[in-house]
Amino acid sequence: MAEQRAVHPLLKIAVVCGALILFFLVLSWGQEHWDAYTVRILNLCGIYIGITLGLNLCNGFTGQFSLGIAGFMAVGAYTTALLTMSPAVKQAVFFIQPLIYPLNSIQWGFLPALLMAAVVSGIVGFLVGAPAIRFRGDYLAITTLGFAEIIRIVFTNIVPITNGALGLKGIPPHTNLLWSWGFALVCIAVMVRLMRTTYGRALKAIRDDEVAAEAMGVNLFFHKNLAFVMSAMMAGVGGGLLGNLITTIDPNMFRFPLTFTVLMMAVLGGLGSITGTVISAAAVTIAMEAFRALEEPRVILGLAIPGVPGMRMVVFSVALMIVILFYPKGFMGDREFSLDRVKRLAAGLDRTNTSKQG
Amino acid sequence: MLDTNDAFDANGAPGTDSAPSADLPALACESVTMRFGGLTAVDGFNLRVPKGALYGLIGPNGAGKTTVFNIVSGVLRPSAGAVKLFGVDVTGLSPDRIARSGIARTFQNIRLFRNLTVLDNVLVGLHLRREANLAQAMLALPRHRAEETQMAATAAQLLEEIGLAGVSHYRASALPYGRQRRLEIARALATKPAVLLLDEPAAGMNPAETEDLMRLITDIRNRFSLTILLIEHEMKVVMGICERMTVLDHGDTIAEGTPDEIQRNDRVIKAYLGGGAVARA
């Protein structure tokens, strides 16, 4: 084992780099050659993987049940949109009340705008998190849900900045497959790294037993806020990518159902599993589109069934219930898929055999 | 095994590097009082645990033993009085800062990180002694990597010494009860404490397990040069291994002394042991 480790690192880095280059080459080729519908769905997959990982960091790995994700997405989406729209478009969109001074005359590149979205949603995350994180369980869920609603109401009413209920239109469509999957990969890398550090272990310790974690010297305030702020930042950047993908945003996009969708992805995949989250976020995003067929009128066995809008949400709810019945911890629970695990399972079988003899 | 544990030999108490005075108690409670509304759970509690002692805190149910533990470990802030660690006032600090200053504890009802592996449980205990900051850790800089390797080695060694080496990749919740108790002690030791608080470590154990545990407790005291404060119900445990003890009843200290003195003390017999129990102890 130790010898294997000694040989691996360079080879491993080379393989990972090669895979990444290949992956992005395929994506940039696909951006040009796949049809717009496929590209749109793949973009959404990448964005939701990142956002769901963020939610899982807070709700799954740290056990702090937050329902404010839509609020942070809104903050990120508006920040990115306002920074990337051109002054001319802004003037045309803000016809009720003009946009306030510094924002109306600036236009940033996409990357700095996204980084700013991360900063702003991170700051908002800290302002909300620092007081709210003291609550446990249901109380934290209610507080953060309240925050998300407050954000939506505030955005509906500060017309000189957000254009109110009319929302923003004509956002430049910067988001492409490279951006959305780049974001997903960054989020995956951050999560994998974090969970391998002693900080990640401290977060999981808080999830399992807060009192014991604190008695072992884990600073609850720091670590819970760390999870909360990182989660808010991922949601913010994800929101920014989403806004620049669909090119129009309004406050009503960021209602509770959005949080519910992300939460469903995390629960289905397994609260506390990175692999589970990636698989489930992609699967649910694709299924959301595939199930649209259910809402069309059709004839089954001579029975004419009218198209029912919202039918796919019914199907999703049923699917969710079935999953919770048979996999209470989601598909992956808090496990990860990795080659090491496969190896350890094999070794574990050997060990149980010998321990029975001994 | 004794010569290899240099990672643990220095006890992490604050200010002990600069010539600790011999008469300074490792842990002291000075007229600690805890009131919950109208109820006085602990009243004017005094305690002096000398460095290196194995000290017992006994008393019938509801005597205030666990309240004292919760005050010392920072879960509760006392209504009055002070808690001192090697003369340094630690009263009312948050539990994580108390742990940092060198007091570790176990719990009456086992509180392990159930979904983490045995090894990870111990590694969480080592978290507070880490040096690498978050950025260094995230970027896997050499300092962090060296530290992780060091931590893993320390944790493995600790598990070896506690007798849990074979199960380090098991989930904590999969261990049998007696081993969970051991793991809690290993986790507490990982924080490199100067003072270890054990809250009814023998609760729910059968006589054989209890005997093993008593051996373990005296063993780690010597090996890690610890000061141990022990709450216990089971008279056999305290009388067998503690050098001195304090007896609480309804929040009042009713006796203090060696096991022999306690066994002969009339107030203790009356208030706690009862006539028949003396013979059993």
Short mmCIF file of C-alpha atoms in Angstrom, two decimals, chain B residues 61-273:
data_model
loop_
_atom_site.label_atom_id
_atom_site.label_comp_id
_atom_site.label_asym_id
_atom_site.label_seq_id
_atom_site.Cartn_x
_atom_site.Cartn_y
_atom_site.Cartn_z
CA ASN B 61 -28.40 10.66 42.66
CA GLY B 62 -29.13 14.35 42.38
CA ALA B 63 -26.22 15.29 44.63
CA GLY B 64 -24.85 17.74 42.03
CA LYS B 65 -21.91 15.72 40.73
CA THR B 66 -22.66 16.18 37.05
CA THR B 67 -23.48 19.85 37.65
CA VAL B 68 -19.97 20.27 39.03
CA PHE B 69 -18.59 18.56 35.91
CA ASN B 70 -20.62 20.77 33.62
CA ILE B 71 -19.33 23.85 35.41
CA VAL B 72 -15.70 22.72 35.25
CA SER B 73 -15.99 21.80 31.55
CA GLY B 74 -17.70 25.07 30.65
CA VAL B 75 -21.15 23.77 29.74
CA LEU B 76 -22.61 25.75 32.64
CA ARG B 77 -21.50 29.11 33.99
CA PRO B 78 -21.58 29.06 37.81
CA SER B 79 -23.76 31.55 39.70
CA ALA B 80 -20.80 32.27 41.96
CA GLY B 81 -17.28 31.04 42.64
CA ALA B 82 -14.28 30.25 40.48
CA VAL B 83 -12.73 27.27 38.71
CA LYS B 84 -8.95 27.34 38.46
CA LEU B 85 -6.62 25.21 36.38
CA PHE B 86 -3.08 25.37 37.79
CA GLY B 87 -4.06 28.66 39.37
CA VAL B 88 -5.40 30.14 36.12
CA ASP B 89 -9.02 31.23 36.31
CA VAL B 90 -11.08 29.43 33.65
CA THR B 91 -14.51 30.17 35.09
CA GLY B 92 -17.23 30.66 32.49
CA LEU B 93 -15.08 30.07 29.41
CA SER B 94 -16.84 28.29 26.56
CA PRO B 95 -16.34 24.50 26.44
CA ASP B 96 -13.98 24.64 23.45
CA ARG B 97 -11.71 27.15 25.19
CA ILE B 98 -11.75 25.05 28.35
CA ALA B 99 -10.69 22.07 26.24
CA ARG B 100 -7.96 24.20 24.70
CA SER B 101 -6.66 25.20 28.13
CA GLY B 102 -6.23 21.54 29.08
CA ILE B 103 -9.39 19.99 30.55
CA ALA B 104 -10.97 17.09 28.70
CA ARG B 105 -14.04 15.09 29.65
CA THR B 106 -16.16 12.07 28.90
CA PHE B 107 -19.92 11.92 29.23
CA GLN B 108 -22.25 9.95 31.44
CA ASN B 109 -24.34 8.94 28.42
CA ILE B 110 -21.78 8.13 25.75
CA ARG B 111 -21.52 10.94 23.22
CA LEU B 112 -19.37 9.69 20.38
CA PHE B 113 -19.42 10.98 16.82
CA ARG B 114 -21.48 7.99 15.83
CA ASN B 115 -21.14 8.19 12.06
CA LEU B 116 -17.40 8.81 12.04
CA THR B 117 -14.86 6.03 12.17
CA VAL B 118 -13.07 5.19 15.38
CA LEU B 119 -9.92 6.81 13.95
CA ASP B 120 -11.77 9.98 12.92
CA ASN B 121 -13.26 10.29 16.40
CA VAL B 122 -9.77 10.50 17.83
CA LEU B 123 -8.65 12.84 15.03
CA VAL B 124 -11.40 15.29 15.99
CA GLY B 125 -9.88 15.34 19.44
CA LEU B 126 -6.57 16.31 17.83
CA HIS B 127 -8.20 19.11 15.83
CA LEU B 128 -7.70 21.73 18.51
CA ARG B 129 -3.93 21.20 18.60
CA ARG B 130 -3.56 21.69 14.84
CA GLU B 131 -1.25 24.39 13.53
CA ALA B 132 -2.21 24.66 9.84
CA ASN B 133 -4.90 27.21 9.09
CA LEU B 134 -7.87 26.68 6.80
CA ALA B 135 -6.17 28.04 3.66
CA GLN B 136 -3.10 25.88 4.18
CA ALA B 137 -5.32 22.87 4.73
CA MET B 138 -7.48 23.50 1.66
CA LEU B 139 -4.46 23.95 -0.59
CA ALA B 140 -2.77 20.87 0.90
CA LEU B 141 0.41 22.85 1.58
CA PRO B 142 3.37 20.86 2.97
CA ARG B 143 2.79 22.13 6.49
CA HIS B 144 -0.74 20.78 6.48
CA ARG B 145 0.30 17.48 4.95
CA ALA B 146 3.05 16.94 7.46
CA GLU B 147 0.61 17.72 10.22
CA GLU B 148 -2.03 15.31 8.89
CA THR B 149 0.55 12.54 8.74
CA GLN B 150 1.66 13.36 12.26
CA MET B 151 -1.96 13.43 13.49
CA ALA B 152 -2.77 10.09 11.90
CA ALA B 153 0.30 8.55 13.53
CA THR B 154 -0.54 10.03 16.92
CA ALA B 155 -4.14 8.84 16.67
CA ALA B 156 -3.10 5.34 15.62
CA GLN B 157 -0.67 5.16 18.52
CA LEU B 158 -3.31 6.35 20.96
CA LEU B 159 -5.78 3.72 19.73
CA GLU B 160 -3.07 1.11 20.08
CA GLU B 161 -2.47 2.08 23.69
CA ILE B 162 -6.16 2.11 24.56
CA GLY B 163 -6.60 -1.25 22.88
CA LEU B 164 -8.73 -0.21 19.92
CA ALA B 165 -6.14 -0.54 17.15
CA GLY B 166 -7.93 -3.40 15.40
CA VAL B 167 -11.16 -1.50 14.92
CA SER B 168 -9.93 1.91 13.79
CA HIS B 169 -11.91 1.83 10.51
CA TYR B 170 -15.20 0.80 12.12
CA ARG B 171 -17.98 3.27 12.59
CA ALA B 172 -18.03 4.36 16.22
CA SER B 173 -21.67 3.28 16.56
CA ALA B 174 -20.72 -0.26 15.55
CA LEU B 175 -18.53 -0.80 18.62
CA PRO B 176 -19.81 -2.71 21.63
CA TYR B 177 -20.66 -0.65 24.68
CA GLY B 178 -17.50 -1.20 26.66
CA ARG B 179 -15.31 -0.26 23.70
CA GLN B 180 -17.37 2.87 23.07
CA ARG B 181 -16.49 3.93 26.61
CA ARG B 182 -12.84 3.30 25.86
CA LEU B 183 -13.06 5.27 22.64
CA GLU B 184 -14.53 8.22 24.52
CA ILE B 185 -11.50 8.15 26.81
CA ALA B 186 -9.13 7.89 23.81
CA ARG B 187 -10.84 10.85 22.17
CA ALA B 188 -10.52 12.91 25.34
CA LEU B 189 -6.83 11.99 25.62
CA ALA B 190 -6.29 13.18 22.04
CA THR B 191 -6.88 16.78 23.14
CA LYS B 192 -3.72 16.35 25.26
CA PRO B 193 -5.33 17.33 28.53
CA ALA B 194 -3.67 18.05 31.83
CA VAL B 195 -6.85 17.20 33.68
CA LEU B 196 -9.25 14.47 32.62
CA LEU B 197 -12.83 14.41 33.87
CA LEU B 198 -14.54 11.02 33.75
CA ASP B 199 -18.30 11.06 34.25
CA GLU B 200 -19.41 7.64 35.53
CA PRO B 201 -17.06 5.70 33.25
CA ALA B 202 -18.21 2.36 34.63
CA ALA B 203 -21.93 3.00 34.19
CA GLY B 204 -23.66 0.02 32.65
CA MET B 205 -20.60 -2.22 32.66
CA ASN B 206 -20.40 -5.74 33.94
CA PRO B 207 -17.87 -6.59 36.70
CA ALA B 208 -15.22 -7.87 34.29
CA GLU B 209 -15.47 -4.77 32.09
CA THR B 210 -15.36 -2.57 35.19
CA GLU B 211 -12.17 -4.22 36.33
CA ASP B 212 -10.58 -3.72 32.92
CA LEU B 213 -11.61 -0.10 33.01
CA MET B 214 -10.15 0.49 36.45
CA ARG B 215 -6.85 -0.87 35.21
CA LEU B 216 -7.05 1.36 32.15
CA ILE B 217 -7.72 4.46 34.23
CA THR B 218 -4.77 3.99 36.58
CA ASP B 219 -2.68 3.06 33.59
CA ILE B 220 -3.37 6.20 31.54
CA ARG B 221 -2.94 8.38 34.60
CA ASN B 222 0.64 7.21 34.89
CA ARG B 223 1.39 7.00 31.21
CA PHE B 224 0.11 10.45 30.25
CA SER B 225 0.94 12.07 33.61
CA LEU B 226 -2.66 13.10 34.03
CA THR B 227 -4.70 14.43 36.85
CA ILE B 228 -8.01 12.59 36.90
CA LEU B 229 -11.29 13.62 38.48
CA LEU B 230 -13.80 10.81 38.48
CA ILE B 231 -17.51 10.80 39.17
CA GLU B 232 -18.71 7.43 40.21
CA HIS B 233 -21.73 5.67 41.52
CA GLU B 234 -20.22 2.24 41.84
CA MET B 235 -18.52 2.33 45.25
CA LYS B 236 -16.15 -0.46 44.31
CA VAL B 237 -14.58 1.59 41.53
CA VAL B 238 -13.93 4.73 43.57
CA MET B 239 -12.80 2.95 46.70
CA GLY B 240 -10.53 0.75 44.63
CA ILE B 241 -8.60 3.33 42.67
CA CYS B 242 -9.11 6.84 44.03
CA GLU B 243 -6.60 8.25 46.46
CA ARG B 244 -8.88 10.92 47.80
CA MET B 245 -12.50 11.81 47.33
CA THR B 246 -15.17 14.37 48.02
CA VAL B 247 -18.72 13.37 48.90
CA LEU B 248 -21.63 15.52 47.77
CA ASP B 249 -25.20 15.35 49.01
CA HIS B 250 -27.95 17.71 47.87
CA GLY B 251 -25.34 20.17 46.67
CA ASP B 252 -23.43 20.26 49.95
CA THR B 253 -19.99 18.83 50.55
CA ILE B 254 -20.42 16.42 53.45
CA ALA B 255 -17.02 14.76 53.57
CA GLU B 256 -13.53 14.83 52.08
CA GLY B 257 -10.68 12.40 52.59
CA THR B 258 -9.09 9.06 51.75
CA PRO B 259 -11.29 6.03 50.94
CA ASP B 260 -10.74 4.67 54.46
CA GLU B 261 -11.79 7.91 56.08
CA ILE B 262 -14.83 8.15 53.85
CA GLN B 263 -15.88 4.59 54.66
CA ARG B 264 -15.76 5.36 58.36
CA ASN B 265 -17.42 8.78 58.10
CA ASP B 266 -20.77 8.78 59.90
CA ARG B 267 -22.34 11.51 57.77
CA VAL B 268 -21.46 9.66 54.60
CA ILE B 269 -22.85 6.42 55.91
CA LYS B 270 -26.03 8.11 57.00
CA ALA B 271 -26.57 10.26 53.94
CA TYR B 272 -25.39 8.04 51.20
CA LEU B 273 -24.21 4.56 51.83
#
